[in-house]
Amino acid sequence: MKTDWGRVSMEGSITDTACAIDPGSLEQTIDMAILPIGQLAQNGMGNEHPFEIRLLDCRLADADPAKSNSQHFAVSFDGAADGSHFAVYGEAEGIAMQIIDDKGNLSTPGIQSPDINIIPADMKLNYALRLVGNGKMLRAGTYHSSVRFKLDYY
């Protein structure tokens, strides 16, 4: 009886499912309330209005940010720019919008944020919006803006 030898080669990868963004975080409308034009003229900015991006079903590689295999998140906000801020439209003039993370970092339209270590128990990213002067003459009136966000994690 003759014996032949063969070879079986295989390759593949093991992946993990992607984080999901909580449906309540996908389409948010933030009420910026009424801001007296005098406050904006005096302080150069309005009050912060918090919002969050909550994540679901994330399996973090390692929740310890001191370890090199810890999972990091980076967020990009994209919208019409007014200098390094986000543009607003409407009757109001002389204003732009800032987005600030919970560490005080300002977001620039289209620029990815510094890496963020997320707290596994919360699974949320905290931000705030505020109006700022853009150096032009202030004019009272209504305004609106729309900003998209993109979440990268690795």
mmCIF file of C-alpha atoms in Angstrom:
data_model
loop_
_atom_site.group_PDB
_atom_site.id
_atom_site.type_symbol
_atom_site.label_atom_id
_atom_site.label_comp_id
_atom_site.label_asym_id
_atom_site.label_seq_id
_atom_site.Cartn_x
_atom_site.Cartn_y
_atom_site.Cartn_z
ATOM 1 C CA MET A 1 0.000 0.000 0.000
ATOM 2 C CA LYS A 2 1.385 3.395 -1.011
ATOM 3 C CA THR A 3 1.007 6.411 1.308
ATOM 4 C CA ASP A 4 0.802 9.937 -0.071
ATOM 5 C CA TRP A 5 1.152 13.046 1.968
ATOM 6 C CA GLY A 6 -0.839 16.198 1.452
ATOM 7 C CA ARG A 7 -0.988 19.576 3.047
ATOM 8 C CA VAL A 8 -3.876 21.706 4.170
ATOM 9 C CA SER A 9 -3.218 25.406 4.597
ATOM 10 C CA MET A 10 -5.582 27.768 6.271
ATOM 11 C CA GLU A 11 -5.719 31.357 7.283
ATOM 12 C CA GLY A 12 -8.323 33.639 8.718
ATOM 13 C CA SER A 13 -8.953 36.272 11.289
ATOM 14 C CA ILE A 14 -10.976 36.679 14.405
ATOM 15 C CA THR A 15 -12.854 39.921 14.608
ATOM 16 C CA ASP A 16 -15.004 41.524 17.204
ATOM 17 C CA THR A 17 -18.285 43.236 16.519
ATOM 18 C CA ALA A 18 -18.253 46.988 16.182
ATOM 19 C CA CYS A 19 -19.572 49.268 18.868
ATOM 20 C CA ALA A 20 -23.028 50.582 18.176
ATOM 21 C CA ILE A 21 -24.076 54.161 18.796
ATOM 22 C CA ASP A 22 -27.124 54.390 21.015
ATOM 23 C CA PRO A 23 -30.128 55.419 18.881
ATOM 24 C CA GLY A 24 -30.731 58.321 21.273
ATOM 25 C CA SER A 25 -27.266 59.668 20.445
ATOM 26 C CA LEU A 26 -27.570 59.503 16.661
ATOM 27 C CA GLU A 27 -29.877 62.446 15.961
ATOM 28 C CA GLN A 28 -29.732 64.989 18.767
ATOM 29 C CA THR A 29 -31.254 68.438 18.909
ATOM 30 C CA ILE A 30 -29.657 70.689 21.506
ATOM 31 C CA ASP A 31 -31.723 73.632 22.758
ATOM 32 C CA MET A 32 -29.218 76.432 23.207
ATOM 33 C CA ALA A 33 -31.765 78.561 25.101
ATOM 34 C CA ILE A 34 -31.876 82.343 24.918
ATOM 35 C CA LEU A 35 -28.558 84.140 25.210
ATOM 36 C CA PRO A 36 -28.591 87.882 25.935
ATOM 37 C CA ILE A 37 -26.407 89.664 23.397
ATOM 38 C CA GLY A 38 -24.831 91.619 26.282
ATOM 39 C CA GLN A 39 -23.540 88.399 27.863
ATOM 40 C CA LEU A 40 -21.937 87.376 24.589
ATOM 41 C CA ALA A 41 -20.428 90.840 24.124
ATOM 42 C CA GLN A 42 -19.066 90.915 27.684
ATOM 43 C CA ASN A 43 -17.842 87.301 28.044
ATOM 44 C CA GLY A 44 -17.117 86.438 24.422
ATOM 45 C CA MET A 45 -19.036 83.191 24.868
ATOM 46 C CA GLY A 46 -22.289 81.734 26.072
ATOM 47 C CA ASN A 47 -23.080 78.972 28.548
ATOM 48 C CA GLU A 48 -22.172 75.354 27.861
ATOM 49 C CA HIS A 49 -24.956 72.983 26.817
ATOM 50 C CA PRO A 50 -23.966 69.350 27.453
ATOM 51 C CA PHE A 51 -24.635 66.374 25.215
ATOM 52 C CA GLU A 52 -23.287 62.848 25.085
ATOM 53 C CA ILE A 53 -22.555 60.100 22.617
ATOM 54 C CA ARG A 54 -23.490 56.816 24.274
ATOM 55 C CA LEU A 55 -22.074 53.558 22.940
ATOM 56 C CA LEU A 56 -23.611 50.093 23.071
ATOM 57 C CA ASP A 57 -22.227 46.566 22.853
ATOM 58 C CA CYS A 58 -18.573 47.586 22.992
ATOM 59 C CA ARG A 59 -16.048 45.012 24.020
ATOM 60 C CA LEU A 60 -12.924 46.831 25.015
ATOM 61 C CA ALA A 61 -9.623 45.082 24.372
ATOM 62 C CA ASP A 62 -8.246 46.244 27.705
ATOM 63 C CA ALA A 63 -9.822 48.863 29.896
ATOM 64 C CA ASP A 64 -6.509 49.931 31.449
ATOM 65 C CA PRO A 65 -5.288 53.075 29.580
ATOM 66 C CA ALA A 66 -1.765 52.531 30.967
ATOM 67 C CA LYS A 67 -1.425 49.352 28.923
ATOM 68 C CA SER A 68 -0.424 49.575 25.284
ATOM 69 C CA ASN A 69 -3.326 47.396 24.127
ATOM 70 C CA SER A 70 -6.006 49.616 25.657
ATOM 71 C CA GLN A 71 -8.758 50.593 23.251
ATOM 72 C CA HIS A 72 -8.873 54.256 22.295
ATOM 73 C CA PHE A 73 -11.592 56.355 20.714
ATOM 74 C CA ALA A 74 -11.266 59.422 18.518
ATOM 75 C CA VAL A 75 -14.151 61.598 17.392
ATOM 76 C CA SER A 76 -14.347 63.937 14.425
ATOM 77 C CA PHE A 77 -17.052 66.578 14.194
ATOM 78 C CA ASP A 78 -17.741 67.845 10.722
ATOM 79 C CA GLY A 79 -19.773 70.816 9.616
ATOM 80 C CA ALA A 80 -19.435 74.185 7.979
ATOM 81 C CA ALA A 81 -16.462 76.002 9.468
ATOM 82 C CA ASP A 82 -16.225 79.558 10.726
ATOM 83 C CA GLY A 83 -12.500 79.807 11.361
ATOM 84 C CA SER A 84 -11.684 77.067 13.857
ATOM 85 C CA HIS A 85 -15.305 76.945 15.046
ATOM 86 C CA PHE A 86 -18.550 75.693 13.523
ATOM 87 C CA ALA A 87 -20.648 78.082 11.460
ATOM 88 C CA VAL A 88 -24.192 79.015 12.398
ATOM 89 C CA TYR A 89 -26.866 80.321 10.059
ATOM 90 C CA GLY A 90 -29.912 82.505 10.487
ATOM 91 C CA GLU A 91 -30.695 86.076 11.477
ATOM 92 C CA ALA A 92 -28.097 86.216 14.269
ATOM 93 C CA GLU A 93 -24.646 87.413 13.259
ATOM 94 C CA GLY A 94 -21.227 87.625 14.877
ATOM 95 C CA ILE A 95 -21.426 84.158 16.418
ATOM 96 C CA ALA A 96 -20.022 80.694 15.862
ATOM 97 C CA MET A 97 -20.341 77.432 17.781
ATOM 98 C CA GLN A 98 -17.700 75.582 19.794
ATOM 99 C CA ILE A 99 -17.722 71.905 20.741
ATOM 100 C CA ILE A 100 -15.782 71.050 23.902
ATOM 101 C CA ASP A 101 -15.028 67.612 25.347
ATOM 102 C CA ASP A 102 -15.085 66.835 29.068
ATOM 103 C CA LYS A 103 -11.346 67.531 29.319
ATOM 104 C CA GLY A 104 -11.693 71.032 27.835
ATOM 105 C CA ASN A 105 -10.356 70.155 24.369
ATOM 106 C CA LEU A 106 -11.944 72.183 21.578
ATOM 107 C CA SER A 107 -13.078 70.401 18.428
ATOM 108 C CA THR A 108 -12.102 71.844 15.063
ATOM 109 C CA PRO A 109 -14.332 71.073 12.068
ATOM 110 C CA GLY A 110 -13.086 67.972 10.257
ATOM 111 C CA ILE A 111 -10.119 67.381 12.596
ATOM 112 C CA GLN A 112 -9.943 64.194 14.662
ATOM 113 C CA SER A 113 -9.837 64.638 18.431
ATOM 114 C CA PRO A 114 -6.953 63.454 20.573
ATOM 115 C CA ASP A 115 -7.339 59.829 21.688
ATOM 116 C CA ILE A 116 -9.979 59.321 24.344
ATOM 117 C CA ASN A 117 -9.958 56.537 26.916
ATOM 118 C CA ILE A 118 -13.547 55.626 27.648
ATOM 119 C CA ILE A 119 -14.764 54.497 31.068
ATOM 120 C CA PRO A 120 -16.143 50.972 30.516
ATOM 121 C CA ALA A 121 -18.948 51.341 33.071
ATOM 122 C CA ASP A 122 -20.339 54.473 31.378
ATOM 123 C CA MET A 123 -19.635 53.814 27.699
ATOM 124 C CA LYS A 124 -20.300 57.428 26.841
ATOM 125 C CA LEU A 125 -18.383 60.389 25.487
ATOM 126 C CA ASN A 126 -19.293 63.749 27.029
ATOM 127 C CA TYR A 127 -19.308 67.026 25.123
ATOM 128 C CA ALA A 128 -20.805 70.498 25.325
ATOM 129 C CA LEU A 129 -21.788 73.187 22.832
ATOM 130 C CA ARG A 130 -21.449 76.904 23.380
ATOM 131 C CA LEU A 131 -21.768 80.019 21.289
ATOM 132 C CA VAL A 132 -18.728 82.228 20.865
ATOM 133 C CA GLY A 133 -18.124 85.510 19.129
ATOM 134 C CA ASN A 134 -16.470 85.223 15.728
ATOM 135 C CA GLY A 135 -15.026 88.746 15.623
ATOM 136 C CA LYS A 136 -17.821 90.228 13.519
ATOM 137 C CA MET A 137 -20.489 92.693 14.627
ATOM 138 C CA LEU A 138 -23.057 91.033 16.897
ATOM 139 C CA ARG A 139 -26.663 91.026 15.770
ATOM 140 C CA ALA A 140 -29.560 89.458 17.674
ATOM 141 C CA GLY A 141 -31.767 86.861 16.013
ATOM 142 C CA THR A 142 -32.434 83.176 15.613
ATOM 143 C CA TYR A 143 -29.762 80.768 14.433
ATOM 144 C CA HIS A 144 -29.222 77.096 13.661
ATOM 145 C CA SER A 145 -26.396 74.746 12.786
ATOM 146 C CA SER A 146 -25.906 71.102 11.904
ATOM 147 C CA VAL A 147 -22.850 69.033 12.785
ATOM 148 C CA ARG A 148 -22.080 65.393 12.001
ATOM 149 C CA PHE A 149 -19.808 63.181 14.065
ATOM 150 C CA LYS A 150 -17.657 60.190 13.219
ATOM 151 C CA LEU A 151 -16.301 57.774 15.792
ATOM 152 C CA ASP A 152 -13.092 55.806 15.227
ATOM 153 C CA TYR A 153 -11.798 53.296 17.704
ATOM 154 C CA TYR A 154 -8.826 51.016 17.746
#
